[in-house]
């Protein structure tokens, strides 16, 4: 009997190819926008997005603050689409991220940001979308068609496009080199699917995901994907926040998944993972620095800012397999559509 291969699994397998396509065909546009940014010299970055795209923005927030020293803040799209408020965005970069580029509230905020003085840049999988039309510059993420409702390719390629922009803006050769090696790194990561984590979750109805720094974004993305593809309640927390209240619901065997890049946040996350394991939780983390928690197999990328991308690809492989084990089709989550348009 031939095993059914989901669209989600096929698209996970396509991630390395999509990233290579972006590196090959998107570099010129990225370099052009980076040159404009060096000339304009923004004082801060405002991001606009929802869902998985907003998790990309969280990822790029940490990357921009660490690499460029620029503060980054998220703007709620309703500030434009519902309230039509004016914002003081002179000397700001407004970075809008949307796989479809169609959601009216994202488009409205990008348009108003330009009106209010920001340089508006869109990251999108459709360079002819309404979002591209209202932005000063557009970077095509070159993900190719994504048919599964759960975004995988577009999350990764949006993040890579944003990192390419930051690397060119900062003229950081180390990050550029790591980005160039990503297709091979992500191919290796896609072959890891954490069966021990899947077994530990089993039929349990709830779990925590944890991250710190750039890895917080993939923790957020993982919690969303558990809900979307497995109908499993998952909450994401910074490892610095989880002991401030949420840990109270932890009981014997409660599943916890911690994401750690190889950076300064790795040791603090490992310490919290061990503390939660000591309270009876079944804790897994992508670091060898744990003692009471379980270390998960992972692929390092050669740079702390790209490490989380390999972690999320392994997670995607795990959660797709886990959905199948639960008898759920991850390509057709209940109540969801591929493109969500909100006002």
CSV table of C-alpha atoms in Angstrom, one decimal:
chain,number,residue,atom,x,y,z
A,1,UNK,CA,0.0,0.0,0.0
A,2,UNK,CA,1.5,3.4,-1.0
A,3,UNK,CA,1.7,5.9,1.8
A,4,UNK,CA,-0.1,9.2,1.1
A,5,UNK,CA,2.3,12.1,0.9
A,6,UNK,CA,0.6,15.3,2.0
A,7,UNK,CA,1.1,18.6,0.2
A,8,UNK,CA,2.6,19.9,3.4
A,9,UNK,CA,5.3,17.2,3.4
A,10,UNK,CA,6.0,17.9,-0.3
A,11,UNK,CA,6.3,21.6,0.4
A,12,UNK,CA,8.6,21.0,3.4
A,13,UNK,CA,10.8,19.0,1.1
A,14,UNK,CA,10.8,21.9,-1.4
A,15,UNK,CA,12.1,24.4,1.1
A,16,UNK,CA,15.8,24.0,0.3
A,17,UNK,CA,15.1,24.4,-3.5
A,18,UNK,CA,12.9,27.5,-2.7
A,19,UNK,CA,15.7,29.1,-0.7
A,20,UNK,CA,18.2,28.4,-3.4
A,21,UNK,CA,15.8,30.0,-5.9
A,22,UNK,CA,15.5,33.1,-3.7
A,23,UNK,CA,19.3,33.3,-3.3
A,24,UNK,CA,19.8,33.0,-7.1
A,25,UNK,CA,16.9,35.2,-8.3
A,26,UNK,CA,16.2,37.6,-5.4
A,27,UNK,CA,19.7,38.8,-4.6
A,28,UNK,CA,19.7,41.7,-7.0
A,29,UNK,CA,16.4,43.2,-5.7
A,30,UNK,CA,17.5,42.7,-2.1
A,31,UNK,CA,20.8,44.5,-2.8
A,32,UNK,CA,19.0,47.4,-4.5
A,33,UNK,CA,16.7,47.9,-1.5
A,34,UNK,CA,19.6,47.6,0.9
A,35,UNK,CA,21.5,50.3,-0.9
A,36,UNK,CA,18.4,52.6,-0.5
A,37,UNK,CA,18.3,51.8,3.2
A,38,UNK,CA,22.0,52.7,3.7
A,39,UNK,CA,21.3,56.0,2.0
A,40,UNK,CA,18.1,56.7,3.9
A,41,UNK,CA,19.6,55.5,7.2
A,42,UNK,CA,16.3,54.9,9.1
A,43,UNK,CA,16.2,55.4,12.8
A,44,UNK,CA,13.8,52.5,13.5
A,45,UNK,CA,11.8,49.7,11.8
A,46,UNK,CA,8.1,49.2,12.0
A,47,UNK,CA,6.7,45.8,11.0
A,48,UNK,CA,3.2,44.9,9.7
A,49,UNK,CA,2.0,41.3,9.4
A,50,UNK,CA,-0.3,38.6,10.8
A,51,UNK,CA,0.0,34.9,11.5
A,52,UNK,CA,3.1,33.1,10.4
A,53,UNK,CA,4.2,36.3,8.6
A,54,UNK,CA,4.1,38.1,12.0
A,55,UNK,CA,6.4,35.4,13.4
A,56,UNK,CA,8.8,36.2,10.6
A,57,UNK,CA,8.7,39.8,11.8
A,58,UNK,CA,9.5,38.7,15.4
A,59,UNK,CA,12.5,36.8,13.9
A,60,UNK,CA,13.7,39.8,12.0
A,61,UNK,CA,13.1,42.1,15.0
A,62,UNK,CA,15.8,40.3,16.9
A,63,UNK,CA,18.1,40.0,13.9
A,64,UNK,CA,17.8,43.7,13.1
A,65,UNK,CA,18.3,44.8,16.7
A,66,UNK,CA,21.4,42.5,17.1
A,67,UNK,CA,22.9,43.2,13.7
A,68,UNK,CA,22.1,46.8,13.1
A,69,UNK,CA,21.3,48.2,16.5
A,70,UNK,CA,17.9,49.5,15.2
A,71,UNK,CA,14.8,49.2,17.5
A,72,UNK,CA,11.9,47.3,15.8
A,73,UNK,CA,8.3,47.6,16.7
A,74,UNK,CA,5.2,45.8,15.4
A,75,UNK,CA,2.2,48.1,14.4
A,76,UNK,CA,-1.3,46.6,14.6
A,77,UNK,CA,-2.8,46.8,11.1
A,78,UNK,CA,-6.1,48.0,12.6
A,79,UNK,CA,-4.4,51.3,13.4
A,80,UNK,CA,-4.8,52.0,9.7
A,81,UNK,CA,-7.6,49.7,8.5
A,82,UNK,CA,-10.1,50.4,11.3
A,83,UNK,CA,-8.9,53.7,12.9
A,84,UNK,CA,-7.0,55.4,10.0
A,85,UNK,CA,-4.7,57.0,12.6
A,86,UNK,CA,-1.7,59.1,11.6
A,87,UNK,CA,1.7,57.9,12.8
A,88,UNK,CA,5.0,59.7,13.1
A,89,UNK,CA,7.0,57.5,10.8
A,90,UNK,CA,9.5,59.9,9.3
A,91,UNK,CA,13.0,58.3,9.2
A,92,UNK,CA,11.3,54.8,9.6
A,93,UNK,CA,11.4,51.7,7.5
A,94,UNK,CA,8.0,50.0,7.3
A,95,UNK,CA,8.5,46.3,6.6
A,96,UNK,CA,5.3,44.5,5.6
A,97,UNK,CA,5.3,40.7,5.3
A,98,UNK,CA,2.5,38.8,3.6
A,99,UNK,CA,2.6,35.6,1.6
A,100,UNK,CA,-0.3,36.6,-0.5
A,101,UNK,CA,-0.1,40.3,-0.3
A,102,UNK,CA,-3.9,40.5,-0.3
A,103,UNK,CA,-5.2,41.1,3.2
A,104,UNK,CA,-6.9,44.5,3.2
A,105,UNK,CA,-5.6,45.5,6.7
A,106,UNK,CA,-2.0,44.8,5.9
A,107,UNK,CA,-2.3,46.7,2.6
A,108,UNK,CA,-4.0,49.6,4.4
A,109,UNK,CA,-1.2,49.8,7.0
A,110,UNK,CA,1.6,49.7,4.4
A,111,UNK,CA,-0.2,52.4,2.3
A,112,UNK,CA,-0.7,54.7,5.4
A,113,UNK,CA,2.9,54.1,6.5
A,114,UNK,CA,4.1,55.6,3.2
A,115,UNK,CA,1.7,58.4,3.6
A,116,UNK,CA,3.0,59.1,7.0
A,117,UNK,CA,6.7,59.3,5.9
A,118,UNK,CA,8.1,55.8,6.1
A,119,UNK,CA,10.0,54.0,3.4
A,120,UNK,CA,7.7,51.1,2.8
A,121,UNK,CA,9.1,47.7,1.8
A,122,UNK,CA,7.0,44.5,1.2
A,123,UNK,CA,8.1,40.9,1.4
A,124,UNK,CA,5.6,38.8,-0.5
A,125,UNK,CA,5.2,35.7,-2.7
A,126,UNK,CA,3.3,37.8,-5.2
A,127,UNK,CA,5.2,40.7,-6.7
A,128,UNK,CA,2.0,41.8,-8.4
A,129,UNK,CA,-0.2,41.8,-5.3
A,130,UNK,CA,-2.1,44.8,-3.8
A,131,UNK,CA,0.6,45.0,-1.1
A,132,UNK,CA,3.3,45.4,-3.6
A,133,UNK,CA,1.3,48.0,-5.4
A,134,UNK,CA,1.2,50.3,-2.3
A,135,UNK,CA,4.8,49.8,-1.2
A,136,UNK,CA,7.9,51.8,-2.3
A,137,UNK,CA,9.9,48.6,-2.9
A,138,UNK,CA,8.9,44.9,-3.1
A,139,UNK,CA,11.1,41.8,-2.5
A,140,UNK,CA,9.7,38.7,-4.1
A,141,UNK,CA,10.4,35.7,-1.7
A,142,UNK,CA,10.3,33.2,-4.7
A,143,UNK,CA,8.7,30.5,-2.7
A,144,UNK,CA,6.7,29.2,-5.7
A,145,UNK,CA,3.1,28.0,-5.3
A,146,UNK,CA,2.2,26.9,-1.8
A,147,UNK,CA,-1.0,24.9,-1.7
A,148,UNK,CA,-1.1,23.5,1.8
A,149,UNK,CA,-3.0,25.7,4.2
A,150,UNK,CA,-0.2,25.6,6.7
A,151,UNK,CA,2.6,27.9,5.6
A,152,UNK,CA,6.1,26.3,5.5
A,153,UNK,CA,8.0,27.4,2.4
A,154,UNK,CA,6.7,31.0,2.7
A,155,UNK,CA,7.7,31.3,6.3
A,156,UNK,CA,11.2,30.2,5.6
A,157,UNK,CA,11.7,32.2,2.4
A,158,UNK,CA,10.2,35.3,4.0
A,159,UNK,CA,12.7,35.0,6.9
A,160,UNK,CA,15.6,34.3,4.5
A,161,UNK,CA,14.6,37.3,2.3
A,162,UNK,CA,14.5,39.5,5.4
A,163,UNK,CA,17.9,38.2,6.6
A,164,UNK,CA,19.4,38.8,3.1
A,165,UNK,CA,18.2,42.4,3.3
A,166,UNK,CA,19.7,42.9,6.8
A,167,UNK,CA,23.0,41.2,5.7
A,168,UNK,CA,23.3,43.4,2.7
A,169,UNK,CA,22.3,46.5,4.7
A,170,UNK,CA,24.9,45.8,7.3
A,171,UNK,CA,27.4,44.4,4.8
A,172,UNK,CA,27.9,41.4,7.0
A,173,UNK,CA,29.9,38.8,5.2
A,174,UNK,CA,29.5,36.1,7.9
A,175,UNK,CA,25.7,36.2,7.6
A,176,UNK,CA,25.9,36.3,3.8
A,177,UNK,CA,28.0,33.1,3.9
A,178,UNK,CA,25.6,31.3,6.2
A,179,UNK,CA,22.7,32.3,4.0
A,180,UNK,CA,24.5,30.9,1.0
A,181,UNK,CA,24.9,27.5,2.8
A,182,UNK,CA,21.3,27.3,3.9
A,183,UNK,CA,19.9,25.1,1.2
A,184,UNK,CA,22.2,22.2,2.2
A,185,UNK,CA,21.6,22.9,5.9
A,186,UNK,CA,17.8,22.9,5.5
A,187,UNK,CA,17.9,19.7,3.4
A,188,UNK,CA,19.6,18.0,6.4
A,189,UNK,CA,17.1,19.5,8.9
A,190,UNK,CA,14.1,18.3,6.9
A,191,UNK,CA,15.3,14.7,7.5
A,192,UNK,CA,14.9,15.1,11.2
A,193,UNK,CA,11.3,14.6,12.6
A,194,UNK,CA,11.7,14.0,16.4
A,195,UNK,CA,9.8,10.7,17.0
A,196,UNK,CA,10.6,10.9,20.7
A,197,UNK,CA,8.8,14.2,20.9
A,198,UNK,CA,5.8,12.9,19.1
A,199,UNK,CA,5.6,9.9,21.4
A,200,UNK,CA,5.8,12.1,24.5
A,201,UNK,CA,2.9,14.3,23.3
A,202,UNK,CA,0.8,11.3,22.5
A,203,UNK,CA,-2.9,12.0,23.2
A,204,UNK,CA,-2.2,14.9,25.6
A,205,UNK,CA,-4.4,18.0,24.8
A,206,UNK,CA,-1.9,20.8,25.6
A,207,UNK,CA,1.8,21.7,25.6
A,208,UNK,CA,4.2,24.6,25.8
A,209,UNK,CA,6.8,25.7,23.3
A,210,UNK,CA,9.6,27.9,24.4
A,211,UNK,CA,12.2,30.2,22.8
A,212,UNK,CA,14.5,33.1,23.6
A,213,UNK,CA,15.9,35.8,21.2
A,214,UNK,CA,15.6,34.8,17.6
A,215,UNK,CA,14.4,31.3,18.6
A,216,UNK,CA,11.3,32.9,20.2
A,217,UNK,CA,9.9,33.4,16.7
A,218,UNK,CA,10.1,29.7,15.8
A,219,UNK,CA,8.5,28.9,19.2
A,220,UNK,CA,5.6,31.1,18.2
A,221,UNK,CA,5.4,29.5,14.8
A,222,UNK,CA,5.5,26.0,16.3
A,223,UNK,CA,2.6,26.8,18.6
A,224,UNK,CA,0.5,28.0,15.7
A,225,UNK,CA,1.3,25.0,13.6
A,226,UNK,CA,0.3,22.6,16.4
A,227,UNK,CA,-3.1,24.3,16.5
A,228,UNK,CA,-3.4,24.5,12.7
A,229,UNK,CA,-2.3,21.0,11.8
A,230,UNK,CA,-3.0,18.8,14.9
A,231,UNK,CA,-5.9,20.6,16.6
A,232,UNK,CA,-3.7,20.6,19.7
A,233,UNK,CA,-3.6,23.5,22.2
A,234,UNK,CA,-0.1,24.9,22.3
A,235,UNK,CA,1.1,28.1,23.9
A,236,UNK,CA,4.4,29.8,23.2
A,237,UNK,CA,6.4,31.6,25.8
A,238,UNK,CA,9.8,33.2,26.1
A,239,UNK,CA,11.8,31.0,28.5
A,240,UNK,CA,12.3,34.2,30.5
A,241,UNK,CA,8.5,34.5,31.0
A,242,UNK,CA,7.3,30.9,31.5
A,243,UNK,CA,8.2,30.8,35.2
A,244,UNK,CA,6.2,34.0,35.8
A,245,UNK,CA,2.8,32.2,36.0
A,246,UNK,CA,2.3,29.8,33.1
A,247,UNK,CA,4.4,27.1,34.8
A,248,UNK,CA,1.7,26.7,37.3
A,249,UNK,CA,-0.3,24.4,35.0
A,250,UNK,CA,2.6,22.0,34.5
A,251,UNK,CA,1.9,18.6,35.8
A,252,UNK,CA,3.6,15.2,35.6
A,253,UNK,CA,4.4,14.4,31.9
A,254,UNK,CA,3.3,17.8,30.6
A,255,UNK,CA,5.0,18.2,27.2
A,256,UNK,CA,7.4,21.1,26.6
A,257,UNK,CA,9.4,21.8,23.4
A,258,UNK,CA,12.3,24.3,23.7
A,259,UNK,CA,14.0,25.9,20.7
A,260,UNK,CA,17.6,27.1,21.2
A,261,UNK,CA,20.0,28.5,18.6
A,262,UNK,CA,23.7,28.4,19.2
A,263,UNK,CA,23.9,31.9,20.7
A,264,UNK,CA,24.0,33.7,24.0
A,265,UNK,CA,20.4,32.6,24.8
A,266,UNK,CA,21.1,28.9,24.5
A,267,UNK,CA,22.4,28.4,28.1
A,268,UNK,CA,19.6,30.4,29.8
A,269,UNK,CA,17.0,28.4,27.8
A,270,UNK,CA,18.6,25.1,28.7
A,271,UNK,CA,18.6,26.1,32.4
A,272,UNK,CA,14.9,26.9,32.3
A,273,UNK,CA,14.2,23.6,30.4
A,274,UNK,CA,15.9,21.7,33.2
A,275,UNK,CA,14.0,23.6,35.9
A,276,UNK,CA,10.7,22.7,34.3
A,277,UNK,CA,11.7,19.1,33.8
A,278,UNK,CA,12.5,19.0,37.6
A,279,UNK,CA,8.8,19.9,38.2
A,280,UNK,CA,7.7,16.7,36.4
A,281,UNK,CA,7.3,18.0,32.8
A,282,UNK,CA,8.6,16.0,29.9
A,283,UNK,CA,10.9,18.6,28.3
A,284,UNK,CA,12.7,18.4,25.0
A,285,UNK,CA,15.1,21.1,23.7
A,286,UNK,CA,17.4,21.6,20.7
A,287,UNK,CA,20.5,21.9,22.7
A,288,UNK,CA,23.0,19.6,24.2
A,289,UNK,CA,23.4,21.8,27.3
A,290,UNK,CA,20.4,20.3,29.1
A,291,UNK,CA,20.8,17.7,31.9
A,292,UNK,CA,17.3,16.9,33.1
A,293,UNK,CA,15.5,17.8,29.9
A,294,UNK,CA,16.0,15.7,26.7
A,295,UNK,CA,18.3,17.0,23.9
A,296,UNK,CA,16.7,16.8,20.5
A,297,UNK,CA,18.7,16.1,17.3
A,298,UNK,CA,19.3,19.3,15.4
A,299,UNK,CA,21.3,20.8,12.6
A,300,UNK,CA,23.4,24.0,13.2
A,301,UNK,CA,23.8,26.4,10.4
A,302,UNK,CA,27.1,28.1,11.2
A,303,UNK,CA,25.6,31.4,12.3
A,304,UNK,CA,23.4,32.2,15.3
A,305,UNK,CA,20.9,34.2,13.2
A,306,UNK,CA,20.2,31.4,10.7
A,307,UNK,CA,20.1,28.5,13.3
A,308,UNK,CA,16.4,29.0,14.0
A,309,UNK,CA,15.5,28.3,10.4
A,310,UNK,CA,17.0,24.8,10.5
A,311,UNK,CA,15.1,24.2,13.8
A,312,UNK,CA,11.7,25.2,12.3
A,313,UNK,CA,12.3,22.9,9.3
A,314,UNK,CA,12.8,19.9,11.6
A,315,UNK,CA,9.7,21.0,13.5
A,316,UNK,CA,7.7,21.2,10.3
A,317,UNK,CA,8.7,17.6,9.5
A,318,UNK,CA,7.8,16.5,13.0
A,319,UNK,CA,4.4,18.2,13.2
A,320,UNK,CA,3.4,16.9,9.7
A,321,UNK,CA,4.2,13.4,10.9
A,322,UNK,CA,2.4,13.9,14.2
A,323,UNK,CA,-0.8,15.1,12.4
A,324,UNK,CA,-0.8,11.9,10.4
A,325,UNK,CA,-0.4,9.9,13.6
A,326,UNK,CA,-3.4,11.7,15.0
A,327,UNK,CA,-5.4,10.9,11.9
A,328,UNK,CA,-5.6,14.6,10.8
A,329,UNK,CA,-5.0,15.8,7.3
A,330,UNK,CA,-2.7,18.8,7.7
A,331,UNK,CA,-3.6,20.1,4.3
A,332,UNK,CA,-7.2,20.7,5.3
A,333,UNK,CA,-7.3,22.2,8.8
A,334,UNK,CA,-10.9,22.8,9.9
A,335,UNK,CA,-12.3,26.3,9.7
A,336,UNK,CA,-9.2,27.6,7.8
A,337,UNK,CA,-8.5,28.9,4.3
A,338,UNK,CA,-5.2,29.4,2.6
A,339,UNK,CA,-5.6,33.2,2.3
A,340,UNK,CA,-7.2,35.0,5.2
A,341,UNK,CA,-8.3,38.5,4.4
A,342,UNK,CA,-9.1,40.7,7.4
A,343,UNK,CA,-10.1,44.3,7.6
